[in-house]
Short mmCIF file of C-alpha atoms and ligand atoms in Angstrom, two decimals:
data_model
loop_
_atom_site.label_atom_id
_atom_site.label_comp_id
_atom_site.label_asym_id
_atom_site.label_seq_id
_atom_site.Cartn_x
_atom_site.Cartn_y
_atom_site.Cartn_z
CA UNK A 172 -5.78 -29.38 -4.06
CA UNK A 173 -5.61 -25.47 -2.60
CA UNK A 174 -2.20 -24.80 -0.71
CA UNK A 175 -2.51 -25.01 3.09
CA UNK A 176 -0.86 -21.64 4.06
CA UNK A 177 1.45 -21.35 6.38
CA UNK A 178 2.93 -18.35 8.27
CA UNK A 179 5.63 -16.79 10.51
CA UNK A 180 4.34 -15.89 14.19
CA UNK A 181 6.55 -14.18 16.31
CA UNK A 182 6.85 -13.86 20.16
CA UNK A 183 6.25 -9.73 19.86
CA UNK A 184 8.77 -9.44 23.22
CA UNK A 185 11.15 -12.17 22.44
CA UNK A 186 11.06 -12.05 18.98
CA UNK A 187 13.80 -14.47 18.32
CA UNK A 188 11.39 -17.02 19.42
CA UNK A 189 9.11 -18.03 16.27
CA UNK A 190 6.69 -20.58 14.80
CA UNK A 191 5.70 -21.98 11.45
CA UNK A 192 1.90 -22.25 11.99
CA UNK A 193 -0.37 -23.91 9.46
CA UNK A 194 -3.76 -22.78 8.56
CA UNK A 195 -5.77 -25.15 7.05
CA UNK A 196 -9.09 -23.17 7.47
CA UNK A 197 -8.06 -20.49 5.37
CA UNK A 198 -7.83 -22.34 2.66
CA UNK A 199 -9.87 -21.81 -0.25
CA UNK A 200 -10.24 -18.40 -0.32
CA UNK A 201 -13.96 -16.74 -0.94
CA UNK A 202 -14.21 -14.10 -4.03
CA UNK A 203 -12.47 -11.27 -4.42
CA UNK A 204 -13.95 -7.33 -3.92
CA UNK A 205 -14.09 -4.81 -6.76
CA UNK A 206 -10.54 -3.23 -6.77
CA UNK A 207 -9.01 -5.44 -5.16
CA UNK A 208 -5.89 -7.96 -5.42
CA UNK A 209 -4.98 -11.68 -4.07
CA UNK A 210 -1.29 -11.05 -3.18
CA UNK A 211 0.33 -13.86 -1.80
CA UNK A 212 3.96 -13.87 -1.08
CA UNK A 213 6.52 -15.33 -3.59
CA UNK A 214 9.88 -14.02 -2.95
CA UNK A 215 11.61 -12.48 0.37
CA UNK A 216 14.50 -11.44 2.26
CA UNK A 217 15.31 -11.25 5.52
CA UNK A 218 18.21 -8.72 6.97
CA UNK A 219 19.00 -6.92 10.10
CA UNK A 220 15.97 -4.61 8.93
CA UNK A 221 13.32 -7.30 9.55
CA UNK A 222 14.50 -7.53 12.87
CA UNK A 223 14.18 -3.53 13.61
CA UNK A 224 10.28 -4.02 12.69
CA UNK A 225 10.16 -6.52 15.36
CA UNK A 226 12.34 -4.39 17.71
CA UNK A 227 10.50 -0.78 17.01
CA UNK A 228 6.73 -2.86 16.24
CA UNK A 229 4.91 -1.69 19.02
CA UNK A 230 6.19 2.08 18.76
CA UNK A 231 5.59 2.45 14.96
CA UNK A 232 2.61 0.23 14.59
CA UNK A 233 4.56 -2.44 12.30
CA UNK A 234 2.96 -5.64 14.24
CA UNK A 235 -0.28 -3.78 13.06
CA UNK A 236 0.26 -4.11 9.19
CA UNK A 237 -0.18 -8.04 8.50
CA UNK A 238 -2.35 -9.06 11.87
CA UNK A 239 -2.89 -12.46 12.84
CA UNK A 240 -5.90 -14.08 10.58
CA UNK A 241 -9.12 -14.99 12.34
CA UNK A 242 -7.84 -18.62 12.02
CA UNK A 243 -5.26 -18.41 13.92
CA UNK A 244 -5.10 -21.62 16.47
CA UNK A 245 -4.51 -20.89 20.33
CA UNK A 246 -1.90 -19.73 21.98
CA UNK A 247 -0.48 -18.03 18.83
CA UNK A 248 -3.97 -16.34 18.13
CA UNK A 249 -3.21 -14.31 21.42
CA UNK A 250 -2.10 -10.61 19.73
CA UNK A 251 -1.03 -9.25 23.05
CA UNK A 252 1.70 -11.67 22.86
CA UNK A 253 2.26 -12.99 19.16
CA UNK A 254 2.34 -11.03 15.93
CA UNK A 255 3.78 -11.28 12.09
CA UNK A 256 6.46 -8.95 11.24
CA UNK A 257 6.78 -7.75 7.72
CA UNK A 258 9.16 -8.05 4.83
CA UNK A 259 10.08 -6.30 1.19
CA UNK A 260 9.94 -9.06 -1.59
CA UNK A 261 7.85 -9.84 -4.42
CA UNK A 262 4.04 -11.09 -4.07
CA UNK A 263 2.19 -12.71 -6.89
CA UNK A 264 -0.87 -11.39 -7.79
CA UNK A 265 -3.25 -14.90 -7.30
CA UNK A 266 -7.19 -12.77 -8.55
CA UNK A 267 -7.65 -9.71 -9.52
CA UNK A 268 -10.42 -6.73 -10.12
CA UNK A 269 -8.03 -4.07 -10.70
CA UNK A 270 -7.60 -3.81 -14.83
CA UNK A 271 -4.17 -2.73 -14.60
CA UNK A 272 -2.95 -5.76 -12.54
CA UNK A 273 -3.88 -8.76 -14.07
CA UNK A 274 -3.23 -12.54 -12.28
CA UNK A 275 -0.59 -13.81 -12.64
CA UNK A 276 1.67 -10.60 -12.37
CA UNK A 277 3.96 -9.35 -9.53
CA UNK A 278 3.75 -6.68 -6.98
CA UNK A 279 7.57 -5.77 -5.30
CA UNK A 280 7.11 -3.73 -1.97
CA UNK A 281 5.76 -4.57 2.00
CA UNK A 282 4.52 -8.04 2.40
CA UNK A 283 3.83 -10.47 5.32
CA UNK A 284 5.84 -13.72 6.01
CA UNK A 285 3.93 -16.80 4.87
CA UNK A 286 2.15 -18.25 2.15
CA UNK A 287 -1.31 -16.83 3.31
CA UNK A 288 -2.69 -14.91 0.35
CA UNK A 289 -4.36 -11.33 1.56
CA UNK A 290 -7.05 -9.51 -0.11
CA UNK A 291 -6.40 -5.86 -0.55
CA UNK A 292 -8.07 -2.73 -1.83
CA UNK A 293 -5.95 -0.79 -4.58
CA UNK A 294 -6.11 1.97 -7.14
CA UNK A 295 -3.55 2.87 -9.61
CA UNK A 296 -0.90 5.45 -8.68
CA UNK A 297 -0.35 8.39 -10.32
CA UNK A 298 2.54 7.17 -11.98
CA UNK A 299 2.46 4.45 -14.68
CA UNK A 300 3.19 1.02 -13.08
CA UNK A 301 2.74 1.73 -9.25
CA UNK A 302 -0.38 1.01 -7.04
CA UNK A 303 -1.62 2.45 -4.11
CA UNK A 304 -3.40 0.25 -0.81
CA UNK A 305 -6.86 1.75 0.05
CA UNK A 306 -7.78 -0.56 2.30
CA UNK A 307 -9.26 0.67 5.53
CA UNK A 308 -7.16 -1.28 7.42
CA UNK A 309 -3.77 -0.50 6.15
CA UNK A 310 -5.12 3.35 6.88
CA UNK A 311 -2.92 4.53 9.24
CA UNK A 312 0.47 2.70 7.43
CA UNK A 313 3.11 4.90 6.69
CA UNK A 314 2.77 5.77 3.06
CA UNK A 315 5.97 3.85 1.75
CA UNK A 316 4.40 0.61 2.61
CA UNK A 317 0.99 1.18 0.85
CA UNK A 318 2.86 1.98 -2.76
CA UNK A 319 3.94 -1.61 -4.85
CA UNK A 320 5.51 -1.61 -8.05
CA UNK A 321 3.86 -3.40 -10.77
CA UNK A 322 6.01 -6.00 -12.77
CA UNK A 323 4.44 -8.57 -15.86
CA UNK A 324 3.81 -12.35 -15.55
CA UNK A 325 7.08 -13.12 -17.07
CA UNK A 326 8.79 -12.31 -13.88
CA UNK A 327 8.16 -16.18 -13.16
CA UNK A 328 10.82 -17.08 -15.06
CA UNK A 329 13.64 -14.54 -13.48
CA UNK A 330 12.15 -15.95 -10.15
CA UNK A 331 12.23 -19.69 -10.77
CA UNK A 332 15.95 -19.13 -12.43
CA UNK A 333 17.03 -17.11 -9.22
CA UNK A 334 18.16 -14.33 -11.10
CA UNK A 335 20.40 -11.93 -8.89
CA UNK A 336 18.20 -8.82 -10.00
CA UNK A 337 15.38 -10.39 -8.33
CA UNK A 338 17.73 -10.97 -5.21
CA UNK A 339 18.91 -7.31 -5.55
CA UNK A 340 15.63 -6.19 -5.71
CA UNK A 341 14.05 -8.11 -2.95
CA UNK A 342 17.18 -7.31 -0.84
CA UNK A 343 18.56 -4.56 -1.42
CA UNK A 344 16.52 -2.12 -3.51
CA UNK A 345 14.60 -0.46 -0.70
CA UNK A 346 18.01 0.07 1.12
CA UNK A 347 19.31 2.03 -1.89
CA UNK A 348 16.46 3.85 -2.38
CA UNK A 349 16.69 5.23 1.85
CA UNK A 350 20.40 6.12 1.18
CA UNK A 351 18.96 7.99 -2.62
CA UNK A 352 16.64 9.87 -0.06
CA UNK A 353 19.58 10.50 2.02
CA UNK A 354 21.74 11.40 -0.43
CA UNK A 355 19.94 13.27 -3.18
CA UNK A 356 17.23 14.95 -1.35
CA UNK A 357 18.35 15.63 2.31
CA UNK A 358 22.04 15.65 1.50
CA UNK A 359 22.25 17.18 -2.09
CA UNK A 360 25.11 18.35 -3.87
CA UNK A 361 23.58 21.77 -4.23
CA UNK A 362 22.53 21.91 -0.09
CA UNK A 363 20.10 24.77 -1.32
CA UNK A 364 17.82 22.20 -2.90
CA UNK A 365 17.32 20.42 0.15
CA UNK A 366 13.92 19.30 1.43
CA UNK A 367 12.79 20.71 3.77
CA UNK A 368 10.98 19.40 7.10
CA UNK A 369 11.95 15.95 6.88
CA UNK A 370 13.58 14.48 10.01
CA UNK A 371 11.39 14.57 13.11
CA UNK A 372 9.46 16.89 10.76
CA UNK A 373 12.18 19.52 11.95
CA UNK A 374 13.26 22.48 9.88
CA UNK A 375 15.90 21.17 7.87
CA UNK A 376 18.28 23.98 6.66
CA UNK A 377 20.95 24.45 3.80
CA UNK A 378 23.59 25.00 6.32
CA UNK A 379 22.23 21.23 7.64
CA UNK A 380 22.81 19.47 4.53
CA UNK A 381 25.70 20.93 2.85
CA UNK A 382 28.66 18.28 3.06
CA UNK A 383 31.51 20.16 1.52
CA UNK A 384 34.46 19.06 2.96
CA UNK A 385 33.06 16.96 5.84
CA UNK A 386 34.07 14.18 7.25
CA UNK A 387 31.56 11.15 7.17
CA UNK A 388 31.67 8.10 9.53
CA UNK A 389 28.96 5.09 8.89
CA UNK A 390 28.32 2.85 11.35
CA UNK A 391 27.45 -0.92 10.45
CA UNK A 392 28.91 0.23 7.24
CA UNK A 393 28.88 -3.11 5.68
CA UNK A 394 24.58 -2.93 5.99
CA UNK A 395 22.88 -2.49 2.68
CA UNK A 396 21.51 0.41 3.59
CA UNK A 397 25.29 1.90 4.88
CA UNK A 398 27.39 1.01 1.55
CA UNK A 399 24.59 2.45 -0.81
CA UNK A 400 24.90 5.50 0.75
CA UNK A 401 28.78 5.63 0.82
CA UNK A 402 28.38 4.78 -2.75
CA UNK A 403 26.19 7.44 -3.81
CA UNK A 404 28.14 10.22 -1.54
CA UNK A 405 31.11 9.31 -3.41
CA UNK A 406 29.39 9.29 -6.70
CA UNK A 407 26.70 12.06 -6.75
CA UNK A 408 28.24 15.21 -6.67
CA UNK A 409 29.21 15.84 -3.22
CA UNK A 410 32.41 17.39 -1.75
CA UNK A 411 33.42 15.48 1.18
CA UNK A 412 36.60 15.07 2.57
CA UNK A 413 36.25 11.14 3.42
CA UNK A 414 33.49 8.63 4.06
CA UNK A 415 34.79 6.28 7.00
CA UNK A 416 33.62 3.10 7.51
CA UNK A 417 32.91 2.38 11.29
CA UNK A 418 32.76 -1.22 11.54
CA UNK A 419 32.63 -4.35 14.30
CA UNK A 420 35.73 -7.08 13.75
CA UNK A 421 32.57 -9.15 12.95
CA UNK A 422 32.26 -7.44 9.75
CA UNK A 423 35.75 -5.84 9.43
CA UNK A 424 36.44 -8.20 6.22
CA UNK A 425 33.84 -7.64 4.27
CA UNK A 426 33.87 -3.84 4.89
CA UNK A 427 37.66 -3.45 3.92
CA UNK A 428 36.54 -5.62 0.66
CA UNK A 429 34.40 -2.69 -0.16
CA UNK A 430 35.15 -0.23 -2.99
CA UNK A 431 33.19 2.89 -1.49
CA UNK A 432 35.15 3.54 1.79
CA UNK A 433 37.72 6.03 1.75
CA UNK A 434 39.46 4.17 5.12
CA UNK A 435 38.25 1.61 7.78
CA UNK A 436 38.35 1.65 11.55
CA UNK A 437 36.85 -0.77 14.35
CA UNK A 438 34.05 0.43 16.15
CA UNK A 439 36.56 -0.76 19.08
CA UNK A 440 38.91 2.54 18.11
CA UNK A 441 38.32 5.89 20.27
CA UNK A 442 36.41 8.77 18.17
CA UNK A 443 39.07 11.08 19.49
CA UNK A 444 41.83 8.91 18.30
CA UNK A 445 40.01 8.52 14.94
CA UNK A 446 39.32 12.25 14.52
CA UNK A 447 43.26 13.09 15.03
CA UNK A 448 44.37 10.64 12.63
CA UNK A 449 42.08 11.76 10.17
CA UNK A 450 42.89 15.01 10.53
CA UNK A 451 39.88 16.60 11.68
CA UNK A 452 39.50 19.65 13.87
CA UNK A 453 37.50 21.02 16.12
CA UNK A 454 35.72 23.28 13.56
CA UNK A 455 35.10 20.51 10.88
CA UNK A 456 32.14 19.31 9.86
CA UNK A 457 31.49 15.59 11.41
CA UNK A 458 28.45 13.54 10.54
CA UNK A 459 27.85 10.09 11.92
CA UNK A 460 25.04 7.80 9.93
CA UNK A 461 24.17 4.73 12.50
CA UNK A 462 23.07 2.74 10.04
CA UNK A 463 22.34 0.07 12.76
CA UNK A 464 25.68 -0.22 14.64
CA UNK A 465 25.69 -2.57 17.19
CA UNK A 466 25.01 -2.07 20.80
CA UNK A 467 25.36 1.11 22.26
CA UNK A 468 27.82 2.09 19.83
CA UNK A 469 25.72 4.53 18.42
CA UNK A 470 24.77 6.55 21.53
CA UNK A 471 28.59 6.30 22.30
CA UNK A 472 30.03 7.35 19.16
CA UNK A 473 27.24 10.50 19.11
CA UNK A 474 28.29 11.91 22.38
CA UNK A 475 31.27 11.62 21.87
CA UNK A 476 31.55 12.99 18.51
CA UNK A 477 29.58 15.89 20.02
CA UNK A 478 31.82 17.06 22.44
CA UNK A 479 34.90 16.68 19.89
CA UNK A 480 33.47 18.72 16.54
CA UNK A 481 31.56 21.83 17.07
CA UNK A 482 29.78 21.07 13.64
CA UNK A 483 28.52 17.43 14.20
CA UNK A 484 25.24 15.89 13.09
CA UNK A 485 24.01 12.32 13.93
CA UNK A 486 21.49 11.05 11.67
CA UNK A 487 20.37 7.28 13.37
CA UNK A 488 19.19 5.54 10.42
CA UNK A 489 18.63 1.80 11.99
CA UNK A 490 17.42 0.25 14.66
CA UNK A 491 20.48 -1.11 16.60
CA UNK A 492 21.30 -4.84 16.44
CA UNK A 493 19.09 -7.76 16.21
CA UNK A 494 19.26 -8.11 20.63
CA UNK A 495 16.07 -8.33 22.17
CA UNK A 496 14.83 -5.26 24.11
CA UNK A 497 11.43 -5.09 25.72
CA UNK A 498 9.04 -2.71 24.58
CA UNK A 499 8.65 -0.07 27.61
CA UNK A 500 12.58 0.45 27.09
CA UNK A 501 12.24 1.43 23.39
CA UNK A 502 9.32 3.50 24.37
CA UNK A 503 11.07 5.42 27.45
CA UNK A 504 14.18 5.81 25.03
CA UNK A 505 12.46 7.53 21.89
CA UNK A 506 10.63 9.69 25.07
CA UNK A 507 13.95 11.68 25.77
CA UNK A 508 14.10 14.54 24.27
CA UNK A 509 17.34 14.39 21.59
CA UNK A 510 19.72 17.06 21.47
CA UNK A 511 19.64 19.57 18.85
CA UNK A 512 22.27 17.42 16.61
CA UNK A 513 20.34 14.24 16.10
CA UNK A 514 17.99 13.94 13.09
CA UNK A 515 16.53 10.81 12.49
CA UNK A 516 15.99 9.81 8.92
CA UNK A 517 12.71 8.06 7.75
CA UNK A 518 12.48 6.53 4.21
CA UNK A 519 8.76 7.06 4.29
CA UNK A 520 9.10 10.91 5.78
CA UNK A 521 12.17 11.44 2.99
CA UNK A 522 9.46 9.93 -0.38
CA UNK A 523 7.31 11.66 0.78
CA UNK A 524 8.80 15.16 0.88
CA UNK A 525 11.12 14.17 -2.61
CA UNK A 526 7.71 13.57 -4.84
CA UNK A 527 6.10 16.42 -3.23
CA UNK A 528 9.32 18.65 -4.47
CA UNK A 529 10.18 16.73 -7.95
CA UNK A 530 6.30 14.49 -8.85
CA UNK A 531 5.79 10.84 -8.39
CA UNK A 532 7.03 10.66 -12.51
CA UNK A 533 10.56 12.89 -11.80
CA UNK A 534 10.87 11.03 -8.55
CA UNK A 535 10.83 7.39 -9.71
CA UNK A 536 12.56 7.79 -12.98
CA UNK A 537 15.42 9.43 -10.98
CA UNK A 538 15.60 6.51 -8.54
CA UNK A 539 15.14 3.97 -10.98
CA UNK A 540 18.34 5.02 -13.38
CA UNK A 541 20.25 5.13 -10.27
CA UNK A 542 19.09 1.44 -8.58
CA UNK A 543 19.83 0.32 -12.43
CA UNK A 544 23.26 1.61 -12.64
CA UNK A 545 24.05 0.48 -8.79
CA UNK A 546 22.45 -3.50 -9.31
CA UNK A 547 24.32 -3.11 -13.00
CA UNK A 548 27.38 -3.02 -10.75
CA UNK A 549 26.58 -5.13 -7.88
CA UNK A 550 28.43 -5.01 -4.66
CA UNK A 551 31.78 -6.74 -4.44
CA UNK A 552 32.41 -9.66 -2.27
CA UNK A 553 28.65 -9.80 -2.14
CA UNK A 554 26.63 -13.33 -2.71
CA UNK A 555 23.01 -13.82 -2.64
CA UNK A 556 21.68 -16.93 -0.48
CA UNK A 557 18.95 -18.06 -2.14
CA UNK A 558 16.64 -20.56 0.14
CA UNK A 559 12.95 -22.14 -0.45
CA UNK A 560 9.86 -22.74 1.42
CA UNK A 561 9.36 -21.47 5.57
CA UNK A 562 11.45 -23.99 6.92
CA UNK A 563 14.11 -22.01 5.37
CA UNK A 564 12.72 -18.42 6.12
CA UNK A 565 12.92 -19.94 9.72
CA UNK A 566 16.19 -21.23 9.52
CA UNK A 567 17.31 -17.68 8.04
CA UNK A 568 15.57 -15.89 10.96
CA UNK A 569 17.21 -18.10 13.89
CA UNK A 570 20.69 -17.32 12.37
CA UNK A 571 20.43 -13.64 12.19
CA UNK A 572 18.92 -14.15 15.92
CA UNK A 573 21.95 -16.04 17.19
CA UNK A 574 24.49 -13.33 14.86
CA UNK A 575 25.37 -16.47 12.22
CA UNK A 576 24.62 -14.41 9.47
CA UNK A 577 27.35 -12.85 7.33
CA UNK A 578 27.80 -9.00 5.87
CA UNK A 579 28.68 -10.83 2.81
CA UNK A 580 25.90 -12.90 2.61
CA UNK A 581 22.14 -11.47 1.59
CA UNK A 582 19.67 -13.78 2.68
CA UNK A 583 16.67 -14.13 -0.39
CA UNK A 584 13.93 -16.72 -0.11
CA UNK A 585 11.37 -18.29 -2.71
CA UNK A 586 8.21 -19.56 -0.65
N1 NAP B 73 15.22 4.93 8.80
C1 NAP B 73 14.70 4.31 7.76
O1 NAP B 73 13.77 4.78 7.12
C2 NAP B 73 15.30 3.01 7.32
C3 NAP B 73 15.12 2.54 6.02
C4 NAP B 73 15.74 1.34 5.64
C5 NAP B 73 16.48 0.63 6.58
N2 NAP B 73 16.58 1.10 7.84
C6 NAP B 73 17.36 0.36 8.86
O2 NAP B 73 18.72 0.25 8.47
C7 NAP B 73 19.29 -0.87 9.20
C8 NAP B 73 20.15 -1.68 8.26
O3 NAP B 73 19.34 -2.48 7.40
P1 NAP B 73 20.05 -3.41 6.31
O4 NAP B 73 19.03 -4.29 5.68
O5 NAP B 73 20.88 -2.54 5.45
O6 NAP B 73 20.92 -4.30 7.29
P2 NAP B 73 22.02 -5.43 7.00
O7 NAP B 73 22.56 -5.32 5.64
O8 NAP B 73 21.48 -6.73 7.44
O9 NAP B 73 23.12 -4.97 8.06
C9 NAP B 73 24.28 -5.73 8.26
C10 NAP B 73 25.16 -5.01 9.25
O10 NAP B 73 24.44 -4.81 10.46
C11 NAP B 73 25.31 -4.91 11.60
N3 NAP B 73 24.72 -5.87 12.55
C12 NAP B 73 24.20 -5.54 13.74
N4 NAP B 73 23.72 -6.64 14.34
C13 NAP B 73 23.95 -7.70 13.55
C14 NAP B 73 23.68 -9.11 13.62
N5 NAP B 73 23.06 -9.67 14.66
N6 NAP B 73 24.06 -9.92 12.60
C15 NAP B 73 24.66 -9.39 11.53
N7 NAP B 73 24.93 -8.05 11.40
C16 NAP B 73 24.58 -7.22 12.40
C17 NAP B 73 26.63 -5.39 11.06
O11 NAP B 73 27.54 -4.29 11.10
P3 NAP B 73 28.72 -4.28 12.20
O12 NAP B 73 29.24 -5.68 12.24
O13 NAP B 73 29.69 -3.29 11.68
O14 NAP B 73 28.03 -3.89 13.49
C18 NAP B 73 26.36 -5.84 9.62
O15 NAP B 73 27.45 -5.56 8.77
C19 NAP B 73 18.13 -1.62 9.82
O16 NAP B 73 18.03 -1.30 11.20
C20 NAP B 73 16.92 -1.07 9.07
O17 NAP B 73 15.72 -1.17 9.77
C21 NAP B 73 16.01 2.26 8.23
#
């Protein structure tokens, strides 16, 4: 008997408030298009990031990649008021007209929550192994989304065995490859090979990305995203004085149980205080990555900063914390104008400029012998929390909603 799907809907305002809806009328599914791929959902995490697509949805259009299906039932088929959010996991390819991407294979990259397979128009990338969305509808989605990597049928096995590189994948790999961006391409060693144009699309000059003998503060340093970029600033060439690790006491253990921190200090501290101790002057170099701090803590710790180093950049990388805020105030906020010293980073902005400096091949094979050697490793103090089926997924969202969920603890589900 066909699988009754079942999906996540979210209240788009109050987005901690979800439902598990089933969707009976879905189910079979007609046949599939030329070029095209059944890709239903198999594997998925869920982090503070999940929670910044449901936060930043309306302004960046991420309620608009996985809309409600035609089946919806009332009052969840309202999408003024409900939506899905999205996730990074693997999706198994149920039919396929694309040669290259036979069933039974897996796609890693952007996927809905729920079991509800979705038919999709794709062509083979450039590079060997990657394919591209064409589907009208995923049009105007920022490139990063629309690229999956292709991986064989065997995959099954890793999956059903709960192998940590799937976990690391699913989690963590899309986090590693931001702070890569960061790292290699806005931030490299040699600040002349910097690309250019790739915050706010704003000139982006050598003088900008050279880090010699900075100081570096992360905020939320124990997020993915945070300790893969302390990791690679310590390990990739670049002359820093100190990465700091700006944390909450919520996190404080976890954080100090991390390898890739040159020192620690509570978000609770004063900058000022923090600059003395560290030994950092007026003239130094300062730059703050909010790599989704919580609160206010990152306008704070920017202004702040600012009128302490003359040489400070603040590069917002998250969202904030998982708190609800209502649409018009996100809007009104990302109106203001920013001052000259905040550049915020975008993953999809970043790819996009790297391959059109290095090629999709250079690119990738970079990345991927990096996210080898880091997963190789694994982060200590780290566990994967491996759950099944959407009652789970739910349970996993309503802890991160009501801040249950531990830095030490990476949240991977197999629906
Ligand atoms: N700009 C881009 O292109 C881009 C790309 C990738 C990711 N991101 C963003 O980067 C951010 C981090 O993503 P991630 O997956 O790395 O996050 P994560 O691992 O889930 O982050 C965990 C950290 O987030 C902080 N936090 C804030 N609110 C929390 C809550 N309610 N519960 C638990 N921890 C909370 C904590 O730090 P403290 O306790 O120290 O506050 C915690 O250590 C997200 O906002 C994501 O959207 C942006």
């Amino acid at each position: 008997m066909a699988e009754i799907p079942v999906i996540q809907v979210l209240d788009k305002e109050h987005y901690h408030t979800q439902e598990l809806v089933s969707l009976p009328d879905e189910a079979p599914y007609s046949p599939l298009a030329p070029s095209s791929i059944r890709l239903r959902t198999k594997v998925l995490s869920l982090s503070i990031n999940n929670f910044t697509y449901a936060k930043l949805g309306s302004l960046i259009g991420w309620w608009d990649v996985h809309p409600l299906p035609p089946s919806t039932p009332a009052p969840f088929n309202d999408a003024a008021k409900y939506g899905r959010i999205n996730a990074w996991g693997f999706g198994e390819i149920l039919d396929s007209t694309l040669p290259s991407v036979p069933a039974g294979s897996y796609l890693w990259g952007y996927l809905p929550i729920g079991t509800l397979a979705q038919d999709l128009e794709v062509r083979d990338a450039d590079v060997q192994g990657q394919v591209l969305i064409t589907s009208p509808s995923r049009s105007k989605t920022m490139s990063i989304y629309n690229r999956y990597i292709v991986f064989p049928p065997s995959l099954r096995h890793e999956i059903e065995a709960k192998a940590d590189s799937v976990g690391y994948d699913v989690l963590v790999r899309v986090m590693f490859e931001t702070a890569y961006l960061i790292a290699d391409y806005a931030f490299p060693a040699n600040p002349r090979e910097a690309v250019a144009a790739i915050f706010n699309k704003d000139a982006w000059t050598a003088q900008n990305a050279d880090l010699t003998g900075a100081t570096i503060i992360i905020l939320a340093p124990g997020a993915k995203v945070g300790l893969s970029l302390a990791n690679l600033l310590k390990n990739r060439g670049h002359n820093a004085k100190q990465v700091i690790a700006a944390t909450s006491e919520y996190s404080l253990d976890f954080v100090k149980s991390l390898p890739m921190y040159d020192a620690v200090v509570l978000t609770s501290e004063a900058p000022d205080q923090i600059l003395s101790q560290f030994k950092v002057g007026a003239g130094d170099k300062v730059v703050l990555f909010d790599c989704g701090g919580r609160g206010d803590v990152g306008r704070r710790w920017s202004a702040a900063l600012a009128g302490l180093s003359k040489n400070f950049l603040h590069i917002p990388i998250g969202g904030g914390d998982t708190s609800e805020v209502p649409a018009e105030a996100i809007l009104s906020a990302f109106q203001q104008p920013s001052p000259e010293h905040v550049k915020r980073a975008s993953a999809s902005d970043l790819r996009e400029a790297a391959i059109a400096k290095d090629g999709e091949q250079k690119y990738f094979d970079g990345l991927q012998a990096a996210w080898k050697a880091f997963k190789q490793q694994g982060i200590p103090g780290f566990k994967l929390r491996w759950g099944e089926g959407m009652e789970d997924v739910k349970h996993g969202w309503a802890m991160i909603a009501a801040n249950k969920a531990l830095p030490s603890e990476g949240l991977v589900y197999q629906i």
